[in-house]
Short mmCIF file of C-alpha atoms in Angstrom, two decimals:
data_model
loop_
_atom_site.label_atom_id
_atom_site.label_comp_id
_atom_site.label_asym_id
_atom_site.label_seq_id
_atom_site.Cartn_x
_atom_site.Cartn_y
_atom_site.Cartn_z
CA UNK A 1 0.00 0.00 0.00
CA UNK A 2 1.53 3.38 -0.96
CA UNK A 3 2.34 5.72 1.79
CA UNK A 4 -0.25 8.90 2.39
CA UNK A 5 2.10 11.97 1.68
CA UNK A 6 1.48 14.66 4.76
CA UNK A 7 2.95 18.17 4.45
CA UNK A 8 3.31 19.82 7.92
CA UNK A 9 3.87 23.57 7.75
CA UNK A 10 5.04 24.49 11.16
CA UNK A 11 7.62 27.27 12.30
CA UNK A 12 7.97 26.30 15.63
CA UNK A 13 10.86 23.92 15.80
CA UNK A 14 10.09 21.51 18.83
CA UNK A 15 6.48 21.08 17.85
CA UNK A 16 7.69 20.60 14.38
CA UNK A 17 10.01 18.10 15.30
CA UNK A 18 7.53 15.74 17.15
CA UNK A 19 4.82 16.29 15.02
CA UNK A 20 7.60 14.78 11.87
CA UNK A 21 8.84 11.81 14.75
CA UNK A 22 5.44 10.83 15.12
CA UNK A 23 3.77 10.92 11.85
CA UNK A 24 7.03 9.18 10.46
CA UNK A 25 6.60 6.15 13.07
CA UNK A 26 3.01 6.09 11.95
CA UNK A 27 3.71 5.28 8.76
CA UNK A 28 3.17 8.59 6.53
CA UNK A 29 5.44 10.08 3.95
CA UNK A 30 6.17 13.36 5.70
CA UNK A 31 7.45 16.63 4.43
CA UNK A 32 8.03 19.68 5.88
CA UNK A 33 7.94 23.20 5.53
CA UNK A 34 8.88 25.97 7.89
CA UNK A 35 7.41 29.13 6.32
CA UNK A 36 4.03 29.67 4.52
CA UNK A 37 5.63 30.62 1.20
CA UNK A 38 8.05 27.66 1.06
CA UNK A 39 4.97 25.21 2.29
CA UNK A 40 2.89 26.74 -0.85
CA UNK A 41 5.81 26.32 -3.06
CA UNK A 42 5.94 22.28 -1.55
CA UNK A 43 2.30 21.91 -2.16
CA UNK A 44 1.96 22.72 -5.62
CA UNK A 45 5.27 20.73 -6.21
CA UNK A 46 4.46 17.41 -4.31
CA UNK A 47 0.46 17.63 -4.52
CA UNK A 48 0.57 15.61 -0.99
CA UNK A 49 -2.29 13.73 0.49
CA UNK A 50 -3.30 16.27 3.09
CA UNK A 51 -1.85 19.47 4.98
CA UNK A 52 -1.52 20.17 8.34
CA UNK A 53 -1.00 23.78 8.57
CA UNK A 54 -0.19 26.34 11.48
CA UNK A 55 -1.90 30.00 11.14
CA UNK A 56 0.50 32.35 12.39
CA UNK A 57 3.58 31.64 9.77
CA UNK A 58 6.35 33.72 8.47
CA UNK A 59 6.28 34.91 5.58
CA UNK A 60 2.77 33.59 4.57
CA UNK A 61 0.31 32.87 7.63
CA UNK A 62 -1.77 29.92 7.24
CA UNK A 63 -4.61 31.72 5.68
CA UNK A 64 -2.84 32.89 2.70
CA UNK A 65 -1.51 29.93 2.20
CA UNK A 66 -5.00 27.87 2.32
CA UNK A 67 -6.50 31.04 -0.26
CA UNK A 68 -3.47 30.26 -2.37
CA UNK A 69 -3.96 26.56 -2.46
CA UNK A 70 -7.60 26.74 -2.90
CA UNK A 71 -7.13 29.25 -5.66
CA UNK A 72 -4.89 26.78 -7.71
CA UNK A 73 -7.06 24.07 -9.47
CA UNK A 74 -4.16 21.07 -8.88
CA UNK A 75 -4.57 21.82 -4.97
CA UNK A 76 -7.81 23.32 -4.16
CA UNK A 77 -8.98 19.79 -3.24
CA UNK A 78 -6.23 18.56 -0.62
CA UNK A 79 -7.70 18.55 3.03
CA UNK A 80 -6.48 20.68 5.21
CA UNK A 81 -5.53 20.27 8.57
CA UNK A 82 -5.42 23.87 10.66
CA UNK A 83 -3.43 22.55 13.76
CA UNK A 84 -2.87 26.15 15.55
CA UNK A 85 -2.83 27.26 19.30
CA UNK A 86 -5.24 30.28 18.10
CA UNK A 87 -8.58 29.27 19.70
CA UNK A 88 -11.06 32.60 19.09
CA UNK A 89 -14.06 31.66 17.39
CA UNK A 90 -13.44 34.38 14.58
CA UNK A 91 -9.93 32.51 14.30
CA UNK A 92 -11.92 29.33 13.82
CA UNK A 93 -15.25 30.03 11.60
CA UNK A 94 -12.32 32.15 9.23
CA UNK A 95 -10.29 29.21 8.54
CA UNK A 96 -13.29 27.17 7.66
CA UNK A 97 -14.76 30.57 5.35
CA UNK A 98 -11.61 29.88 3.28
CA UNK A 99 -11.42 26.22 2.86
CA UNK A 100 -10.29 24.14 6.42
CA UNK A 101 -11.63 20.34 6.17
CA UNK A 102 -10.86 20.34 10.01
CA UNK A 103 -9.30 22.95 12.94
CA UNK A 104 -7.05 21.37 15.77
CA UNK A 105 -6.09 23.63 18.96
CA UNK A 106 -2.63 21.80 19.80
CA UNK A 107 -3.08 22.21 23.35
CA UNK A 108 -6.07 20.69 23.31
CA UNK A 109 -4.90 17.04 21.12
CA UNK A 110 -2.38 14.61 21.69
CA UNK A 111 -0.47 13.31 18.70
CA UNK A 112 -2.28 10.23 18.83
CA UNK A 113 -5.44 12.59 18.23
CA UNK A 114 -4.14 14.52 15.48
CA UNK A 115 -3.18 11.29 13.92
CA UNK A 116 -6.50 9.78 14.66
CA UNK A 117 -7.91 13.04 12.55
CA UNK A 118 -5.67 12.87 9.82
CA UNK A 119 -6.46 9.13 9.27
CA UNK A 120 -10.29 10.02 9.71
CA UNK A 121 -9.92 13.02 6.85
CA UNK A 122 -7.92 10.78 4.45
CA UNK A 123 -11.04 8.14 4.97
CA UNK A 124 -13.24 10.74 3.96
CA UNK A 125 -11.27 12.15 0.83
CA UNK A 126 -11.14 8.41 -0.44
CA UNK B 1 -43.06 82.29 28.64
CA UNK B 2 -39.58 81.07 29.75
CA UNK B 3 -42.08 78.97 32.77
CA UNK B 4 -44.36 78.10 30.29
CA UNK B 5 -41.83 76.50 27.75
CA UNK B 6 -40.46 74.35 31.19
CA UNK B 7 -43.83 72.92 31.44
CA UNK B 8 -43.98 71.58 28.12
CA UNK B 9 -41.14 70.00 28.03
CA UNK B 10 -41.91 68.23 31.59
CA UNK B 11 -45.21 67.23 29.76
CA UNK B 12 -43.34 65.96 27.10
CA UNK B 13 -40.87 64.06 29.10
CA UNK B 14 -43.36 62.39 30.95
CA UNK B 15 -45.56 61.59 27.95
CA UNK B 16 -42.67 59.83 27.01
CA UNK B 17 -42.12 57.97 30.02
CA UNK B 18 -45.67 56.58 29.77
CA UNK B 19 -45.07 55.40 25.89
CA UNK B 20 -41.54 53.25 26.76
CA UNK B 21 -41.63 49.62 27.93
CA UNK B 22 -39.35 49.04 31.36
CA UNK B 23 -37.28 47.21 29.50
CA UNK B 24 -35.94 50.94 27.90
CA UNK B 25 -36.55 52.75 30.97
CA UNK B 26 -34.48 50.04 32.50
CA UNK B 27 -31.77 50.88 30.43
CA UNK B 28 -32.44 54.33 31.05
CA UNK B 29 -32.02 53.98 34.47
CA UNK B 30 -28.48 51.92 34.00
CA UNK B 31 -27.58 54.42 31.66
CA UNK B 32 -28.09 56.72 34.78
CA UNK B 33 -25.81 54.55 36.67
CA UNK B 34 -22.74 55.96 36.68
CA UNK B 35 -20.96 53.97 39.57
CA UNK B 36 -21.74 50.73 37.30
CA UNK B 37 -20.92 52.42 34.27
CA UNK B 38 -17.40 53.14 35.54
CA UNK B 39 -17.02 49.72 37.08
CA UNK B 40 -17.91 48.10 33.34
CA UNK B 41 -15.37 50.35 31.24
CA UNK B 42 -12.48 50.30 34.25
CA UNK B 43 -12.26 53.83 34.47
CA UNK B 44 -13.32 56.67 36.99
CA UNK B 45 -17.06 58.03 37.42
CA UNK B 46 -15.72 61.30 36.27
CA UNK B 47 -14.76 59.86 32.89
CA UNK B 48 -17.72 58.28 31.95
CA UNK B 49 -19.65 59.01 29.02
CA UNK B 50 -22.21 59.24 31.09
CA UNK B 51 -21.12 61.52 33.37
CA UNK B 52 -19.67 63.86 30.82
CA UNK B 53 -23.10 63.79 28.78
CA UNK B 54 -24.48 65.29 32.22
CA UNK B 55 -21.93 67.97 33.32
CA UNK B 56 -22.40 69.05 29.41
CA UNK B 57 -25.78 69.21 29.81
CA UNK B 58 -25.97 71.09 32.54
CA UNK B 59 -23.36 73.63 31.65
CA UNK B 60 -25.39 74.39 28.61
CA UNK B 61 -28.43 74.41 30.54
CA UNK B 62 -26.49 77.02 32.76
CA UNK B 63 -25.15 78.91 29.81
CA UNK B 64 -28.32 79.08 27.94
CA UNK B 65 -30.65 80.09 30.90
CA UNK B 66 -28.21 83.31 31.40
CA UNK B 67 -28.35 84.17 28.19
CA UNK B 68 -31.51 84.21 28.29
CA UNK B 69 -31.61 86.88 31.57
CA UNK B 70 -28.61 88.86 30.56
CA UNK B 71 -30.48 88.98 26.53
CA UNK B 72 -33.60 90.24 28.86
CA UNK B 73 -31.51 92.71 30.16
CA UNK B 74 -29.55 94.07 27.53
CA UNK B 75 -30.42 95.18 24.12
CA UNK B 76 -26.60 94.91 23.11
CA UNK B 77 -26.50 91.86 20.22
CA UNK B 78 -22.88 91.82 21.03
CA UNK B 79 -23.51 90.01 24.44
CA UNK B 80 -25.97 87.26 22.80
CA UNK B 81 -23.33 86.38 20.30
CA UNK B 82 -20.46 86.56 22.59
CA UNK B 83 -23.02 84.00 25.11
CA UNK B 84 -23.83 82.19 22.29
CA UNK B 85 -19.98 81.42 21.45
CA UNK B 86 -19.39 80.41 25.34
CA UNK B 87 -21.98 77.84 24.87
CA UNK B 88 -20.91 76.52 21.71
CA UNK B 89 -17.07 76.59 22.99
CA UNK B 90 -18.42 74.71 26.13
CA UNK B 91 -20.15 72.09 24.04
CA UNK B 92 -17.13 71.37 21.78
CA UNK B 93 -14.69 70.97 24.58
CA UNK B 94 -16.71 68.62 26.64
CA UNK B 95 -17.88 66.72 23.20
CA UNK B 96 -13.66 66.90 22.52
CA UNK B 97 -13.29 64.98 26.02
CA UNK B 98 -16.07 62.81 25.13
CA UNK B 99 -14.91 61.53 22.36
CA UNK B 100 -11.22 61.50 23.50
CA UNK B 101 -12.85 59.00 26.77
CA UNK B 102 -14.48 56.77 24.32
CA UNK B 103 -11.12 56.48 22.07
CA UNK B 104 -9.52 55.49 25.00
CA UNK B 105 -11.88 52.84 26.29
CA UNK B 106 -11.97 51.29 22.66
CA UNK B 107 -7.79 51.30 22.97
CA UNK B 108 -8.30 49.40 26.40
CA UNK B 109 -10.73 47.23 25.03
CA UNK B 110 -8.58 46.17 22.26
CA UNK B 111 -5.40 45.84 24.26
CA UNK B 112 -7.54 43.44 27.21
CA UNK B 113 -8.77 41.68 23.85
CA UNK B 114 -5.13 41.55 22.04
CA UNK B 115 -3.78 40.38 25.92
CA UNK B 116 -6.11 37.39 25.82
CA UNK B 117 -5.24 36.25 22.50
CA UNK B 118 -1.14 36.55 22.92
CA UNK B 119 -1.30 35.17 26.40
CA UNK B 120 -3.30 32.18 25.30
CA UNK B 121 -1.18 31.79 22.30
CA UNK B 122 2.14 32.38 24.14
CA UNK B 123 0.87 30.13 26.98
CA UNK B 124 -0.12 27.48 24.95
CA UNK B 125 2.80 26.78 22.27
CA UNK B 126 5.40 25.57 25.05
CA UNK B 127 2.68 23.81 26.86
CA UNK B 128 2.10 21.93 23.54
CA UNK B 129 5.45 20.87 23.04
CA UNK B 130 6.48 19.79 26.79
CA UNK B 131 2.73 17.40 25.99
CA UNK B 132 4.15 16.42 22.61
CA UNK B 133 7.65 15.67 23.24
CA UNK B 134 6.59 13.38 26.39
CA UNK B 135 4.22 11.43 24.02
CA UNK B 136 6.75 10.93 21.75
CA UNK B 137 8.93 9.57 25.06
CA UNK B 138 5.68 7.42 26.28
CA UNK B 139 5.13 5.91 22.95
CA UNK B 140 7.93 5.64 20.60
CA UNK B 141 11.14 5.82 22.66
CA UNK B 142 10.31 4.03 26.08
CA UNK B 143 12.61 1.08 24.95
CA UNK B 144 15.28 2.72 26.68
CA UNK B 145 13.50 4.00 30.10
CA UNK B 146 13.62 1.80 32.76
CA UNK B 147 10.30 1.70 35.37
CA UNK B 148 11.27 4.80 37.28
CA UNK B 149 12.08 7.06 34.34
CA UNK B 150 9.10 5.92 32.59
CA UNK B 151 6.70 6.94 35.87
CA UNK B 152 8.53 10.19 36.11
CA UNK B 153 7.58 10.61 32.36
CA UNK B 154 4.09 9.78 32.72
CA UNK B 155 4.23 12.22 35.65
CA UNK B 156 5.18 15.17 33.84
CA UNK B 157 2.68 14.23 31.05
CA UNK B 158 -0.28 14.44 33.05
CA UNK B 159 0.65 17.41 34.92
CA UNK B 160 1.69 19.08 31.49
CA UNK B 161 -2.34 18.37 30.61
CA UNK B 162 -3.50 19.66 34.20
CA UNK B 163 -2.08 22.60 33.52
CA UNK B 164 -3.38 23.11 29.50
CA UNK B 165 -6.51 22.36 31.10
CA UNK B 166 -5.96 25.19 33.88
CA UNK B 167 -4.66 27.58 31.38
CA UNK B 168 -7.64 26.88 29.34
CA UNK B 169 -10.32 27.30 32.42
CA UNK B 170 -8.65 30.73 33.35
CA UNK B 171 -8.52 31.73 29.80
CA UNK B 172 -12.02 31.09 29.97
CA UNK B 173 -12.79 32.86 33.17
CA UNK B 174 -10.92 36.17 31.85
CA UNK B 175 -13.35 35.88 29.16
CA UNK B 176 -16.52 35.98 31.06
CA UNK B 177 -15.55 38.05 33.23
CA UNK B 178 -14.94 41.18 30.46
CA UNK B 179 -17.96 39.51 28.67
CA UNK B 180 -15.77 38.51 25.77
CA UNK B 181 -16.78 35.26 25.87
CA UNK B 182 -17.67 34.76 22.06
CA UNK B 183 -19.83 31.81 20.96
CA UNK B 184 -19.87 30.47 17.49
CA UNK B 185 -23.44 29.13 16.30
CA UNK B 186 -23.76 26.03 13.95
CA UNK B 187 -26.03 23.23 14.09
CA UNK B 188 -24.49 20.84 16.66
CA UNK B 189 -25.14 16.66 16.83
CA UNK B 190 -24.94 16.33 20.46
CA UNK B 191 -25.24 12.92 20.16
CA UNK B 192 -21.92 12.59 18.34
CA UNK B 193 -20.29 15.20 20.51
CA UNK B 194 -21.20 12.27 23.81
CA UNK B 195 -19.46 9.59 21.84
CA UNK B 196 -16.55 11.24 21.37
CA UNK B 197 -16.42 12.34 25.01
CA UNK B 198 -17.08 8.68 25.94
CA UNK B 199 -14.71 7.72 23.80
CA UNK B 200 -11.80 10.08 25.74
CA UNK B 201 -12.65 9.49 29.18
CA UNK B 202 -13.39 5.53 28.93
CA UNK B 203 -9.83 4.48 29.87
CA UNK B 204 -10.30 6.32 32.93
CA UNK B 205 -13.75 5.32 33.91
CA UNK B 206 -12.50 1.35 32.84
CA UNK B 207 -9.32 1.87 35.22
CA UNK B 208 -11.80 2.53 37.96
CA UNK B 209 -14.35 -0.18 37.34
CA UNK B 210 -16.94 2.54 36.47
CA UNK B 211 -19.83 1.59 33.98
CA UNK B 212 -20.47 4.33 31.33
CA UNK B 213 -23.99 3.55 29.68
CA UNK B 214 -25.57 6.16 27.01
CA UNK B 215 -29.67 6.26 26.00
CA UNK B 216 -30.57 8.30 23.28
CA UNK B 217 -33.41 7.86 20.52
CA UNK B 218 -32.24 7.40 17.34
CA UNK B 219 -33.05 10.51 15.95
CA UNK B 220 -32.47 13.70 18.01
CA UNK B 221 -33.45 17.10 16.68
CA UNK B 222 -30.89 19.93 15.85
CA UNK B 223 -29.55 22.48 18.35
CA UNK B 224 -26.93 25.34 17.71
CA UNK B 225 -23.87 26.18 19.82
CA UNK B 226 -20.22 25.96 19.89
CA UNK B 227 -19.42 22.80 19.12
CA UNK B 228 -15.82 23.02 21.26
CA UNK B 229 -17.48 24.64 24.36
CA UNK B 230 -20.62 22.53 24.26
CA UNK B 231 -18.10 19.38 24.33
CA UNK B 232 -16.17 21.09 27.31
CA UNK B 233 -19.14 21.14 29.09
CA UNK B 234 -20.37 17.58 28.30
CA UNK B 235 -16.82 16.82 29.15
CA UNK B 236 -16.93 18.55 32.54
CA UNK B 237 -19.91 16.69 33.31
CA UNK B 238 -19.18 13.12 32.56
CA UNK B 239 -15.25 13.98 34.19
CA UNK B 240 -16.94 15.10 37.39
CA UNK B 241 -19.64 11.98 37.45
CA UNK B 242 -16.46 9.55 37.32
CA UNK B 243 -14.30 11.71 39.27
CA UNK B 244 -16.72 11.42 42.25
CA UNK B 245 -17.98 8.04 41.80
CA UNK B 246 -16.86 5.26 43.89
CA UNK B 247 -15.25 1.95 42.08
CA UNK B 248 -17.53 -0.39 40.43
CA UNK B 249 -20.07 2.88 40.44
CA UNK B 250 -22.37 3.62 37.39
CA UNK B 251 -22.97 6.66 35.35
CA UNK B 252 -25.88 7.52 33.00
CA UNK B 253 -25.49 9.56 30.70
CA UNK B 254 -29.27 10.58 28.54
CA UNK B 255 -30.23 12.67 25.87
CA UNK B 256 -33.89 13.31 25.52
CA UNK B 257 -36.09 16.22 25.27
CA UNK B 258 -38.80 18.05 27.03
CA UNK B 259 -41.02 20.83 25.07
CA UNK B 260 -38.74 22.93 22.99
CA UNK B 261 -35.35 21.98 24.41
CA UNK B 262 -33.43 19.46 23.91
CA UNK B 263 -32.17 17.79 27.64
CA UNK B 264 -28.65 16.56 28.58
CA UNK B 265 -27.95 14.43 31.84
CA UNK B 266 -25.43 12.85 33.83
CA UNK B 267 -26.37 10.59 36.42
CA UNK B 268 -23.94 9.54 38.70
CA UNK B 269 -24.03 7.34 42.32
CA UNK B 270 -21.23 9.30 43.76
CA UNK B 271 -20.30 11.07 46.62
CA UNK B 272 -22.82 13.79 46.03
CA UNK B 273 -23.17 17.27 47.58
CA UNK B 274 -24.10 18.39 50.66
CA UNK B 275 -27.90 20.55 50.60
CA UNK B 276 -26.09 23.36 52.66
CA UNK B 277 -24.13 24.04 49.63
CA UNK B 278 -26.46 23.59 46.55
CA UNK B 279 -26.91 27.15 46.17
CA UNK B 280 -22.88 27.79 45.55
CA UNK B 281 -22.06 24.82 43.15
CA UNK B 282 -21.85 26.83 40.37
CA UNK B 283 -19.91 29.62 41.84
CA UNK B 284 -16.46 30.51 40.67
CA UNK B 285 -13.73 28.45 42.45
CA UNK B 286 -16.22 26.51 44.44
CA UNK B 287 -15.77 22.96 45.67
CA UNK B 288 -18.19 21.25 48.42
CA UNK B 289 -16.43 20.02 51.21
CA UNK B 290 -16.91 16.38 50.48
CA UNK B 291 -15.73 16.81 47.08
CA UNK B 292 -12.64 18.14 48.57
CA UNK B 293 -11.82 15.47 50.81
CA UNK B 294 -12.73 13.07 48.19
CA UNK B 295 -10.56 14.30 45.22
CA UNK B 296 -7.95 16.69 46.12
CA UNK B 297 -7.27 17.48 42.33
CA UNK B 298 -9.81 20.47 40.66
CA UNK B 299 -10.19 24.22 40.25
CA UNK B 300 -13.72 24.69 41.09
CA UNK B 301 -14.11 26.46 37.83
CA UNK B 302 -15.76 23.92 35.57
CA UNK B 303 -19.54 24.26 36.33
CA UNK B 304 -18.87 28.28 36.35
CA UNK B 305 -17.78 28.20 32.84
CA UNK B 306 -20.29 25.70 32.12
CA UNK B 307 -22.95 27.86 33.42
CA UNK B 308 -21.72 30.71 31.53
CA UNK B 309 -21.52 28.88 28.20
CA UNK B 310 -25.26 27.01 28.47
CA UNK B 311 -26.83 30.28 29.44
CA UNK B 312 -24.98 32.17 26.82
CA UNK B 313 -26.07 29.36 23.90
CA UNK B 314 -29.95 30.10 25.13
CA UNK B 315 -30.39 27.06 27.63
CA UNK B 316 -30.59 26.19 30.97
CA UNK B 317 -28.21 23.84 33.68
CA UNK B 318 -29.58 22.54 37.02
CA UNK B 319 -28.97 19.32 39.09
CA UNK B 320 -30.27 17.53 41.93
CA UNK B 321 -28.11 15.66 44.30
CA UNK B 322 -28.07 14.07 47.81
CA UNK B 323 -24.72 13.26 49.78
CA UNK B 324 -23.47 10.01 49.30
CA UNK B 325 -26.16 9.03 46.88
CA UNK B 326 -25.37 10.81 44.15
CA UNK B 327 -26.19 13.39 41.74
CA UNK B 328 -27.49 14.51 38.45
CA UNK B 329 -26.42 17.38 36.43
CA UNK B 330 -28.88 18.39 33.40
CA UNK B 331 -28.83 20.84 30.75
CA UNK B 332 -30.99 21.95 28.07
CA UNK B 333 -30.24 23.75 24.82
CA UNK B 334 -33.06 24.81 22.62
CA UNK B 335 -34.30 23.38 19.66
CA UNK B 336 -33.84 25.03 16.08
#
């Protein structure tokens, strides 16, 4: 069975780190971005399976980069994953006005969780 | 004349008391209230709108009324302009200072407001790592920890998501508090939202022989909420019921509904609380005494934010309990 291609677009190194540790040892192809413009510039490259995207980004925050890769017809339909510690409800209905298949709070979900979602998303897309 | 035009306008004022419901002369009346005014904006009576509106008024009332005498007196248009200009001068300034108070309570606003969001975010990003990086430890590197390192791991992972949880709660608090507690409303399947609660506190409940049983019908009808804070509150719920509950208890946890609303409960046979303190359980930071004594671990802030978020999404939450037999929480949301 072919390996489900993730890209994770986080800046912040730890969480970056385990989030690539533990999606690896679960089995997904992982790559991984550390800015919105070079995640973007990934996406429309490798076409992954899904996205797990962070909001606030350098360069690009997560929103431009979901308007970007809804705006391009060979990635508006990858899910994507907002996994972000933002938690306001304005935060939260924007992300789904411009395209989020799901919205995480990190805090708030183990990696077991987030795997659990990403598994549940990919289910959905197929 | 001049007595005359005073009486119509008391007529008129209280012809217009007689037309408005209490609800406006209610906020008439708080509009009145200074003292709470200045309490609700954090600043000083004497920079209230309010209060401003009123020492404006009544400096042009001042103004105007000896204009009119020294106008009676004198035939010189000079001094009627020169009057004239004092009031308008005296209206500008305090409107300036008006406007100037209400700039500045919109900066405060927005700072409280930007505070919130950075201290959450700021709060939560290390918080998320120290829980992610001792996963990774608990589940993909514990070849190498012996018993002792792996306890002291587990240790600092559940403290790590005691104190998400705490940050969250007082997050939360701050938020009713300044009445920036912000809702979102979409149609909700509460249903679904038990289940996955179930789902996350079942290791818990199994570790301490606790049966979890859910009755629903089939088909429930829709409600709107916040899907998040609706599930922190089912969560708070079915966490207390097993928190309190003796081993080998049972918990029963229903969804029906009565009239227009759609009812949530959670029956437990726990410890229960004492009548004497009914009346506080949903207070801020409140904890009965037996609850205390029976579980050292909790903030007392879960059934205040609960509160807070039912009555905010239009319902109701209420419970009856009797020590040592147990208790049940309810809440209702209403149909849409």
């Amino acid at each position: 069975m072919n390996k489900k291609k993730i890209l994770v677009i986080e800046d912040e190194a730890t969480l970056h780190r385990a989030l690539l540790e533990y999606l690896v040892s679960e089995g997904f192809d992982v790559l991984s971005a550390l800015d919105g413009e070079i995640g973007v510039v990934m996406a429309k490259k490798e076409k992954p399976d899904l996205v797990l995207l962070d909001i606030i980004l350098p360069k690009k925050d997560g929103y431009q980069v979901m308007m970007e890769l809804k705006k391009n017809p060979a990635t508006k339909s990858i899910p994507i994953i907002l996994l972000t510690n933002l938690e306001s409800p304005e935060d939260i209905q924007k992300a789904f006005d411009k395209g989020a298949t799901t919205y995480l709070i990190k805090s708030d979900y183990k990696l077991e969780d987030v795997v659990k979602k990403i598994k549940e998303t990919l289910g959905k897309k197929n | 004349m001049f007595h005359s035009g005073i009486w119509r306008v008391l007529c008129f004022v209280i012809m217009w008391y007689n037309q408005h419901s209490v609800k406006t002369k209610m906020k008439i009346v708080n509009d009145l209230n200074l003292k709470k005014q200045a309490e609700d904006l954090g600043v000083k009576v004497w920079l209230t709108p309010g209060f401003l509106f009123l020492v404006m008024g009544l400096v042009a009332a001042v103004i105007m009324t000896a204009t009119y005498y020294i106008s009676r007196n004198s035939d010189d248009p000079k001094i009627l302009v020169i009057a004239e200009s004092l009031v308008a001068i005296v209206i500008l300034v305090i409107g300036s200072a008006i406007i100037r108070m209400v700039e500045q309570i919109a900066k405060v606003n927005k700072m409280k407001s930007e505070f919130i969001s950075i201290a959450s975010h700021q709060l939560r990003t290390p918080l998320s790592a120290i829980q992610w990086e001792t996963e990774l430890l608990i589940t993909k590197y514990k070849k190498g920890l012996n018993e002792k390192q792996l306890e002291a791991v587990s240790t600092i992972g559940s403290s790590v998501f005691r104190m998400i949880k705490l940050v969250n709660d007082l997050l939360d608090v701050t938020r009713i508090e300044q009445k920036r507690l912000i809702l979102r409303k979409i149609y909700l399947d509460i249903a679904k939202i038990t289940e996955e609660v179930i789902g996350g506190v079942l290791p818990l409940a199994r570790a301490r022989n606790i049966e979890l049983v859910m009755g629903t019908k089939k088909k429930m009808p829709q409600v709107m909420g916040d899907p998040e804070k609706i599930k922190m509150v089912i969560e708070n719920l079915v966490n207390n019921a097993i928190k309190y509950t003796a081993n080998k208890g049972k918990i029963d946890i229903k969804i029906t509904t009565r009239e227009k609303f759609l009812v949530f409960s959670v029956k437990d046979n726990g410890v229960g609380i004492p009548e004497e303190q009914h009346s506080r359980v949903f207070d801020k930071f409140f904890r009965s005494d037996n609850a205390v004594r029976y579980q050292t671990e909790g903030t007392g802030l879960g059934l205040y934010i609960a509160k807070n978020i039912i009555e905010q999404s239009g319902g109701r939450i209420w419970f009856n309990s009797v020590e040592n037999l147990g208790s049940i929480f309810y809440f209702s949301l209403p149909i849409k």
